[in-house]
């Protein structure tokens, strides 16, 4: 798994949470 890909997923998750 790519670390960058994980970071992107976290950002998307954060946006959905907000």
mmCIF file of C-alpha atoms in Angstrom:
data_model
loop_
_atom_site.group_PDB
_atom_site.id
_atom_site.type_symbol
_atom_site.label_atom_id
_atom_site.label_comp_id
_atom_site.label_asym_id
_atom_site.label_seq_id
_atom_site.Cartn_x
_atom_site.Cartn_y
_atom_site.Cartn_z
ATOM 1 C CA UNK A 1 0.000 0.000 0.000
ATOM 2 C CA UNK A 2 1.202 3.478 -0.825
ATOM 3 C CA UNK A 3 1.519 5.990 1.968
ATOM 4 C CA UNK A 4 0.291 8.758 -0.317
ATOM 5 C CA UNK A 5 -2.804 6.737 -1.168
ATOM 6 C CA UNK A 6 -3.524 6.296 2.525
ATOM 7 C CA UNK A 7 -3.133 10.026 3.094
ATOM 8 C CA UNK A 8 -5.622 10.739 0.334
ATOM 9 C CA UNK A 9 -8.095 8.313 1.864
ATOM 10 C CA UNK A 10 -7.732 10.007 5.235
ATOM 11 C CA UNK A 11 -8.367 13.428 3.708
ATOM 12 C CA UNK A 12 -11.489 12.167 1.932
ATOM 13 C CA UNK A 13 -12.712 10.579 5.135
ATOM 14 C CA UNK A 14 -12.098 13.814 6.994
ATOM 15 C CA UNK A 15 -14.124 15.777 4.431
ATOM 16 C CA UNK A 16 -17.018 13.319 4.737
ATOM 17 C CA UNK A 17 -16.909 13.621 8.509
ATOM 18 C CA UNK A 18 -17.154 17.396 8.415
#
